[in-house]
Tab-separated table of C-alpha atoms and ligand atoms in Angstrom:
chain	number	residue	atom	x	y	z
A	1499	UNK	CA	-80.838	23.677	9.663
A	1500	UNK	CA	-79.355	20.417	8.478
A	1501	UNK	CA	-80.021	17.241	10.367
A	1502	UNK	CA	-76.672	16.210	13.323
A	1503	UNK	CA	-75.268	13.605	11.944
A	1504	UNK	CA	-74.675	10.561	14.723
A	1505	UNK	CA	-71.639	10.768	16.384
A	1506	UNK	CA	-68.511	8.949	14.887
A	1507	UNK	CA	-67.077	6.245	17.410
A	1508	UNK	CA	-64.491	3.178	17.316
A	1509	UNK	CA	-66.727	0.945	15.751
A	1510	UNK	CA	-68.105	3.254	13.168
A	1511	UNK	CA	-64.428	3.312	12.404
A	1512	UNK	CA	-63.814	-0.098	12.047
A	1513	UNK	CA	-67.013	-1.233	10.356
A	1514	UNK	CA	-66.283	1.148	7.171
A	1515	UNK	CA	-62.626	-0.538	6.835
A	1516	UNK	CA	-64.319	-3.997	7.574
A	1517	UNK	CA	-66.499	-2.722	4.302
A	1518	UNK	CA	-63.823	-1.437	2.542
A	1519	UNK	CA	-65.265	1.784	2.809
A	1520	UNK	CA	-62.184	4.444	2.710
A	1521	UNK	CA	-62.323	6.728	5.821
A	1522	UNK	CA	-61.839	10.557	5.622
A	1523	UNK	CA	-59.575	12.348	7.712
A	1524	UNK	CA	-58.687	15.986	8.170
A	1525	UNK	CA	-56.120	18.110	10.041
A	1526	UNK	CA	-57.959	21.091	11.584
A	1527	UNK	CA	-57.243	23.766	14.277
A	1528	UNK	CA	-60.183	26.547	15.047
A	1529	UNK	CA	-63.971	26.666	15.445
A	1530	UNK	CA	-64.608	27.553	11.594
A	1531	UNK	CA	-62.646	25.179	9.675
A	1532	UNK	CA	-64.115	22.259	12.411
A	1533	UNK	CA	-67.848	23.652	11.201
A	1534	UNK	CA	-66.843	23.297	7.745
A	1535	UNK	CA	-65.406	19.762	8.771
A	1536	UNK	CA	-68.491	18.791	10.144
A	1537	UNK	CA	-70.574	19.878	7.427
A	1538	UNK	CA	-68.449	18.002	4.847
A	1539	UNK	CA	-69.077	14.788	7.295
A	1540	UNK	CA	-65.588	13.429	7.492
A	1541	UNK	CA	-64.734	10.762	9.786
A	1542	UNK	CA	-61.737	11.383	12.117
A	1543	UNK	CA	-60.148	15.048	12.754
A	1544	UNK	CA	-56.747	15.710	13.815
A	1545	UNK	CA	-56.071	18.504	16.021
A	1546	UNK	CA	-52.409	18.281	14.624
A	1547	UNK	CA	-48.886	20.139	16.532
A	1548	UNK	CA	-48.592	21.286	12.822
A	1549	UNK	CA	-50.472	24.280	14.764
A	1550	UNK	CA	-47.344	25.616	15.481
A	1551	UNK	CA	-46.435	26.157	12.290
A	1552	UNK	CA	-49.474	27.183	10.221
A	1553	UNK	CA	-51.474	29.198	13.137
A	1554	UNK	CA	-48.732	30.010	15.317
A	1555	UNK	CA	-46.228	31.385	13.017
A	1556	UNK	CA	-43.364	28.822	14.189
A	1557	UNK	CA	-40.568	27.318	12.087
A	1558	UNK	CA	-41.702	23.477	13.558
A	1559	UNK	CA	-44.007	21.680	15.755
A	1560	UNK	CA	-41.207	21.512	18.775
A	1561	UNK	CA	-42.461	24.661	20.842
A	1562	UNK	CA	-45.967	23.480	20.991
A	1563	UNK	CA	-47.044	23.059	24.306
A	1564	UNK	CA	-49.983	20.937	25.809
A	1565	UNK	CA	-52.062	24.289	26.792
A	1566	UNK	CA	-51.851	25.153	22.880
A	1567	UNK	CA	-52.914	21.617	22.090
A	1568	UNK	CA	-55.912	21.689	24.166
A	1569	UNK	CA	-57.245	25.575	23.900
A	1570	UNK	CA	-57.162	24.478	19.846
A	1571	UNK	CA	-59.044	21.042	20.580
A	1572	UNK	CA	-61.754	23.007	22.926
A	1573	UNK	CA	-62.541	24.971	19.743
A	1574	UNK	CA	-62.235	22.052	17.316
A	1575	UNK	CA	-64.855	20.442	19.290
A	1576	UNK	CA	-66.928	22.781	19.527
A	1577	UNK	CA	-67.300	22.826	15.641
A	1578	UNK	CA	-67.380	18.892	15.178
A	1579	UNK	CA	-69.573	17.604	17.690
A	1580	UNK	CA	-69.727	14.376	15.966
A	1581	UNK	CA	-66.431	13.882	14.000
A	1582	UNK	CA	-63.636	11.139	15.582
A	1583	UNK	CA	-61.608	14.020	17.313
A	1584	UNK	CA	-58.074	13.231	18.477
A	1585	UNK	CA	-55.722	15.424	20.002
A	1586	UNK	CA	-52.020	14.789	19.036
A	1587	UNK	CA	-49.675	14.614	21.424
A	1588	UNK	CA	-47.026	17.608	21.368
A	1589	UNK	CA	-43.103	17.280	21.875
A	1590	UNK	CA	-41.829	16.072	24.975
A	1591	UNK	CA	-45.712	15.588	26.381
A	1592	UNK	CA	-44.952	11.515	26.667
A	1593	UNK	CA	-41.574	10.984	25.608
A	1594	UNK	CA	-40.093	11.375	29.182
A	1595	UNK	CA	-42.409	9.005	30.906
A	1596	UNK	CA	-45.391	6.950	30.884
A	1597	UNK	CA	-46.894	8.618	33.830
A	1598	UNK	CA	-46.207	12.124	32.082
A	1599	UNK	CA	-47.933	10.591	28.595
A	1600	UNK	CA	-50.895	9.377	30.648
A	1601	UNK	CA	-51.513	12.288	32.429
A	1602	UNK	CA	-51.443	14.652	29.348
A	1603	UNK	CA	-53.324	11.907	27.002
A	1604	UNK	CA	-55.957	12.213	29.879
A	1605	UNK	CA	-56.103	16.247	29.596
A	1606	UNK	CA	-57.241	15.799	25.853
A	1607	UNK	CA	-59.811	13.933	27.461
A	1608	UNK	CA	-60.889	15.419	29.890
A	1609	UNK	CA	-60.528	19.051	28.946
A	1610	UNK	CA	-61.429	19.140	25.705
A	1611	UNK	CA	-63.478	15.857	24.642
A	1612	UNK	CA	-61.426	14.519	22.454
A	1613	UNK	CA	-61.986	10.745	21.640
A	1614	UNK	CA	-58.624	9.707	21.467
A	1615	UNK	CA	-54.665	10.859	20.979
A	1616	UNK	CA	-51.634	10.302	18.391
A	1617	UNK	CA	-48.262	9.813	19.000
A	1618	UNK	CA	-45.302	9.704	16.728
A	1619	UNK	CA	-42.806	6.635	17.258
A	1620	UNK	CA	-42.448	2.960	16.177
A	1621	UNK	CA	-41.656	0.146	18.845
A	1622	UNK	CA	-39.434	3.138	21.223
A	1623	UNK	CA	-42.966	4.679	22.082
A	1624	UNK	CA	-44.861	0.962	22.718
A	1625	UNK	CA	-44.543	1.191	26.352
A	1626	UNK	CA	-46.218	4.553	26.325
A	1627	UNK	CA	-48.947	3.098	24.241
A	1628	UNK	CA	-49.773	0.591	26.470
A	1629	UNK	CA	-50.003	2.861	29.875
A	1630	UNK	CA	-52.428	5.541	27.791
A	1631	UNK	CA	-54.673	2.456	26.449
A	1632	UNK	CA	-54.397	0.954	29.752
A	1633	UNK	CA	-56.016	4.120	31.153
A	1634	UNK	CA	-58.857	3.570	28.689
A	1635	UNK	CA	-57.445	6.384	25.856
A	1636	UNK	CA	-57.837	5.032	22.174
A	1637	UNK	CA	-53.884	5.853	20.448
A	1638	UNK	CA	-53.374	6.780	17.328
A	1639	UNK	CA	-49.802	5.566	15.891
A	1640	UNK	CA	-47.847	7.450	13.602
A	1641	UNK	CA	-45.257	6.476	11.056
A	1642	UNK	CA	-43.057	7.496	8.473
A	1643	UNK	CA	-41.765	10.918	8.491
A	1644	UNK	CA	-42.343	12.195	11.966
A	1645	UNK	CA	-42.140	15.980	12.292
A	1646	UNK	CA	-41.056	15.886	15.981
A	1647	UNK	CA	-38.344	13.974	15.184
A	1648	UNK	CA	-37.328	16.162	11.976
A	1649	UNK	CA	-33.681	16.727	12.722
A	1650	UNK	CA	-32.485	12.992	12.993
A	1651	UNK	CA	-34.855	12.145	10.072
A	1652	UNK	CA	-32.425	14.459	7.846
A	1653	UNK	CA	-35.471	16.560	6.949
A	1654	UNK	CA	-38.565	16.501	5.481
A	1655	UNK	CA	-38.181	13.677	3.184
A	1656	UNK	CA	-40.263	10.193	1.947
A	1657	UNK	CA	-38.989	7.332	4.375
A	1658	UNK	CA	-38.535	3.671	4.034
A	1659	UNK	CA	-36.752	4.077	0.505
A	1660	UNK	CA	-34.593	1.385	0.865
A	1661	UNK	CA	-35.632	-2.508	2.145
A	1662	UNK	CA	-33.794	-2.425	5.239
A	1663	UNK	CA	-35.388	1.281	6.424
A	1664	UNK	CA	-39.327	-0.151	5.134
A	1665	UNK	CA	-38.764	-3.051	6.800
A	1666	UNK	CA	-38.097	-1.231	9.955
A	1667	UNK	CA	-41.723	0.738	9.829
A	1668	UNK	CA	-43.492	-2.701	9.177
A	1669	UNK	CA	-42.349	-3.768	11.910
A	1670	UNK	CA	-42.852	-0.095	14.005
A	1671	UNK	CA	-46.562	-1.180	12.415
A	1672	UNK	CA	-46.698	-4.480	14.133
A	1673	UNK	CA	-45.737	-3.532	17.314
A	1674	UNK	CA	-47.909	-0.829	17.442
A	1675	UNK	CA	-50.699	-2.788	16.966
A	1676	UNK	CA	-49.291	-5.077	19.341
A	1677	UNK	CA	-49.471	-2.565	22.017
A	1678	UNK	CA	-52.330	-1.596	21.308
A	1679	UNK	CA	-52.961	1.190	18.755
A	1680	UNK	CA	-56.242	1.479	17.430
A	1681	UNK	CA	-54.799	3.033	14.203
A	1682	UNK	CA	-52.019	3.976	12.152
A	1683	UNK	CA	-51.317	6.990	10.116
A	1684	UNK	CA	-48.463	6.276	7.737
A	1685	UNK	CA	-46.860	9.546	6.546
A	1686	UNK	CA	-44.968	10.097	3.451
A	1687	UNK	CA	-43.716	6.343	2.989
A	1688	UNK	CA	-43.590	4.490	-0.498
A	1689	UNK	CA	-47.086	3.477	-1.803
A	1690	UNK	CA	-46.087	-0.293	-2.013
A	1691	UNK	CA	-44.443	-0.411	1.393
A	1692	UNK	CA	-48.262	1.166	2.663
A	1693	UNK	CA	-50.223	-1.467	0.922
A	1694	UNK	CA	-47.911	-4.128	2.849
A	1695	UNK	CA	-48.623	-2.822	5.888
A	1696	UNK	CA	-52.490	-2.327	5.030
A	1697	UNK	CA	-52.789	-5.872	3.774
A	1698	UNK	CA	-51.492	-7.190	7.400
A	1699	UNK	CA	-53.535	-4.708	9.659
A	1700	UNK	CA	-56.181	-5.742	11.767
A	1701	UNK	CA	-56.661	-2.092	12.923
A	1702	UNK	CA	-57.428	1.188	9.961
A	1703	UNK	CA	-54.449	2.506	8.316
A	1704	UNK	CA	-54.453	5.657	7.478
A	1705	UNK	CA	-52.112	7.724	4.720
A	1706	UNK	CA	-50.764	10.987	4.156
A	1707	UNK	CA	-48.976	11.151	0.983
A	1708	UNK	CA	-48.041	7.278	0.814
A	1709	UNK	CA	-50.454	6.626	-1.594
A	1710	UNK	CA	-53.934	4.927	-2.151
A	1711	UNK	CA	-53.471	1.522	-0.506
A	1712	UNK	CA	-54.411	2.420	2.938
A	1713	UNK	CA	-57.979	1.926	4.627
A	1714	UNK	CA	-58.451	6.205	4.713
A	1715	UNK	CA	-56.588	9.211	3.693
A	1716	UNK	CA	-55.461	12.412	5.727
A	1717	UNK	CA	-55.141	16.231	4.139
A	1718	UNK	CA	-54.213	18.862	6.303
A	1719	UNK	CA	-56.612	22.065	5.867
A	1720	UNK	CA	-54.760	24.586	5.505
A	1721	UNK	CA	-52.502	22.564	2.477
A	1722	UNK	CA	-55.963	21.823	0.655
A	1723	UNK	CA	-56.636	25.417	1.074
A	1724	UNK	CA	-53.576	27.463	-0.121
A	1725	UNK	CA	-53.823	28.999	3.719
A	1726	UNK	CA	-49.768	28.015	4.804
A	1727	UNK	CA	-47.575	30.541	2.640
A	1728	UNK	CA	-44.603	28.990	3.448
A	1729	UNK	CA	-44.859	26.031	0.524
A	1730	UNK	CA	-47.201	23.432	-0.100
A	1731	UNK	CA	-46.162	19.891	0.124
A	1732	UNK	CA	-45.915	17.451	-2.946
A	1733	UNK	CA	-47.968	15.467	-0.946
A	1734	UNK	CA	-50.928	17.681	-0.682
A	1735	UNK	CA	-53.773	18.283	-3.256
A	1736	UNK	CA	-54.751	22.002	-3.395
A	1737	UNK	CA	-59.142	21.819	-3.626
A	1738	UNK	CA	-59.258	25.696	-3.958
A	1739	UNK	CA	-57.233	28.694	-3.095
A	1740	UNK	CA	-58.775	30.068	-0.088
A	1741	UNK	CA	-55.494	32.190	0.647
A	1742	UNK	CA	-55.691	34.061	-2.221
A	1743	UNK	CA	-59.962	34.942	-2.266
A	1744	UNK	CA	-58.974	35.776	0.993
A	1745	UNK	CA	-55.585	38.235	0.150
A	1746	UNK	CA	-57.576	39.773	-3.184
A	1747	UNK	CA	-60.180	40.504	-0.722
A	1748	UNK	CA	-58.140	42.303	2.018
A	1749	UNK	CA	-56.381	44.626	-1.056
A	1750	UNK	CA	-59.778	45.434	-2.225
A	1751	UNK	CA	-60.809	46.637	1.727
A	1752	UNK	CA	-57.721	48.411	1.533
A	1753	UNK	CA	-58.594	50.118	-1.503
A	1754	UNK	CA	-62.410	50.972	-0.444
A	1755	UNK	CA	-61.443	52.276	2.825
A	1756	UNK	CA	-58.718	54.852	1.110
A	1757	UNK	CA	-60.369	55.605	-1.940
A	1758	UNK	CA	-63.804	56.856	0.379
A	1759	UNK	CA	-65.604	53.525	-0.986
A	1760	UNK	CA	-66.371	52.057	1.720
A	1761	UNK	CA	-68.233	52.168	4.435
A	1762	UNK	CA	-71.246	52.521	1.553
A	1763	UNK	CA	-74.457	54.075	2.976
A	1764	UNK	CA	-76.403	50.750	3.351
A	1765	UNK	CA	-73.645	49.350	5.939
A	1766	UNK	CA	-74.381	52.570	8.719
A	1767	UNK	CA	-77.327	53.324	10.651
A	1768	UNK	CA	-78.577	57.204	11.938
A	1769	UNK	CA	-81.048	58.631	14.312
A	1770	UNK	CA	-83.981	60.527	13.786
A	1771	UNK	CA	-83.276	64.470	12.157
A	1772	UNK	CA	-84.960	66.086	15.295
A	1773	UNK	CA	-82.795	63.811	17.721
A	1774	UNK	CA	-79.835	64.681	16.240
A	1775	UNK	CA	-80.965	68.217	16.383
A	1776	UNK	CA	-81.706	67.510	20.510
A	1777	UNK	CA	-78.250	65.843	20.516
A	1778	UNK	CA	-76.622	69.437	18.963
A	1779	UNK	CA	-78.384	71.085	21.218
A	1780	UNK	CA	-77.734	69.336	24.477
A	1781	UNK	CA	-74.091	69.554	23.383
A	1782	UNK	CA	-74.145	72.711	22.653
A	1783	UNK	CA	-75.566	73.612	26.186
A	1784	UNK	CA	-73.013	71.535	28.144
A	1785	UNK	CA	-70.347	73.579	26.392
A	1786	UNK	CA	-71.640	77.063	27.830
B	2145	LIG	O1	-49.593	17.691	13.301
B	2145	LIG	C1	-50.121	17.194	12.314
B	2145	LIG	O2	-50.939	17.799	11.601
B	2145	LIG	C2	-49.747	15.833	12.000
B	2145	LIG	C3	-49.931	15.433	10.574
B	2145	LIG	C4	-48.743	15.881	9.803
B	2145	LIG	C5	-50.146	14.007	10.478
B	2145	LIG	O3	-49.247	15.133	12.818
């Protein structure tokens, strides 16, 4: 058995961007993928609402509810013992009210021992930040395109093109940190308007598709793994098709198990001749 690696925490964190060391993050869901997480060794995982959408069949993250966030970040634990887990905050689970954002913040902690959350919003979701840090819960900010807020964002599209819009997520990224984030994931802005905002940080920044200039980078699994069928973001770098081993395999089953191949004789176990014959016979007798 391979050695437990020690656990992950804040300052782990922040000692690798103080040595320019990049940090790894994942989006992951289940028990297997978080083992396979683990054994990799990367750094922070995301028990993302993007749930909804590649395990729950949804068309976005917006019917997600708390109890689906936390039955998936139970499992996710369970697989990554030691890996930075945080537990992201699903739709209207803190917009309504800081007392509402504390309270479910606190169930990620509490019910599934998560070591922090993320929320999507700029300086309209400080105040929220500073009641969940205030209760001692580490926040995760998030940037960019924000798939809660899909519709007024005019789809899923890069943001910050223009000065005037980048401008407006450094300083979302300031205030942030001012209230107290402990990180920020930046997702799908320009590469340049990411290295601005990395240069000022004092806290990581972390990027999904907005380039290299950021203290980590974020995949989800199931885009790295050909496993959503839907489409595959730009964004995302395909490391092996696990969807299709996976389909070829379930055609071949289907195959085996109508053409008389399978189950093959080394898969099935029988009793003793002479207990069989017993069996027969107690049958038989039953029957009379
Ligand atoms: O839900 C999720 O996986 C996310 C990523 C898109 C960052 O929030």
């Amino acid at each position: 058995m391979s050695e437990q690696r020690k656990k992950v925490t804040l300052p782990t964190l922040f000692d690798k961007m103080a040595k320019g060391v990049p940090l790894t993050m994942i989006t992951c869901y289940d028990y297997p993928m978080a083992t396979l997480v683990e054994q990799a060794g990367i750094d922070i995982v995301l028990v993302g609402d993007s749930l909804g959408m590649t395990m729950l069949g949804y068309e976005s993250t917006l019917p997600v509810t708390m109890n689906d966030m936390i039955r998936h970040a139970q499992a996710v634990r369970r697989g990554t013992p030691s890996g930075w887990l945080i537990g992201d905050m699903p739709y209207m689970s803190y917009q309504a009210s800081d007392e509402s954002a504390v309270l479910n913040a606190g169930r990620f902690m509490a019910e599934a021992a998560c070591d922090g959350i993320k929320l999507e919003g700029g300086a309209e979701v400080c105040p929220r930040v500073r009641a969940i840090v205030a209760a001692g819960i580490p926040v995760m900010g998030h940037l960019g395109l924000t798939p809660q807020s899909v519709s007024s964002l005019g789809g899923f599209r890069l943001q910050g093109k223009s000065a005037k819009q980048a401008k407006k997520i450094v300083d979302d990224a300031r205030a942030l940190e001012e209230a107290g984030a402990m990180a920020i994931l930046l997702e799908l802005v320009p590469d340049q308007v990411c290295g601005l905002i990395t240069e000022r940080a004092k806290v990581p920044i972390i990027s999904l598709g907005s380039g290299p200039n950021a203290h980590g980078q974020l995949l989800i699994f199931h885009d790295m793994f050909g496993l959503y069928p839907r489409f595959t973001p730009k964004m995302a770098k395909q490391y092996a098709n696990a969807g299709k081993l996976i389909g070829d395999g379930l055609k071949q089953y289907v195959a085996e198990v109508t053409g008389k191949v399978f189950p093959e004789p080394e898969r099935y176990f029988g009793i003793k001749d002479e207990e069989f014959a017993e069996l027969k016979r107690l049958v038989a007798e039953e029957g009379q």
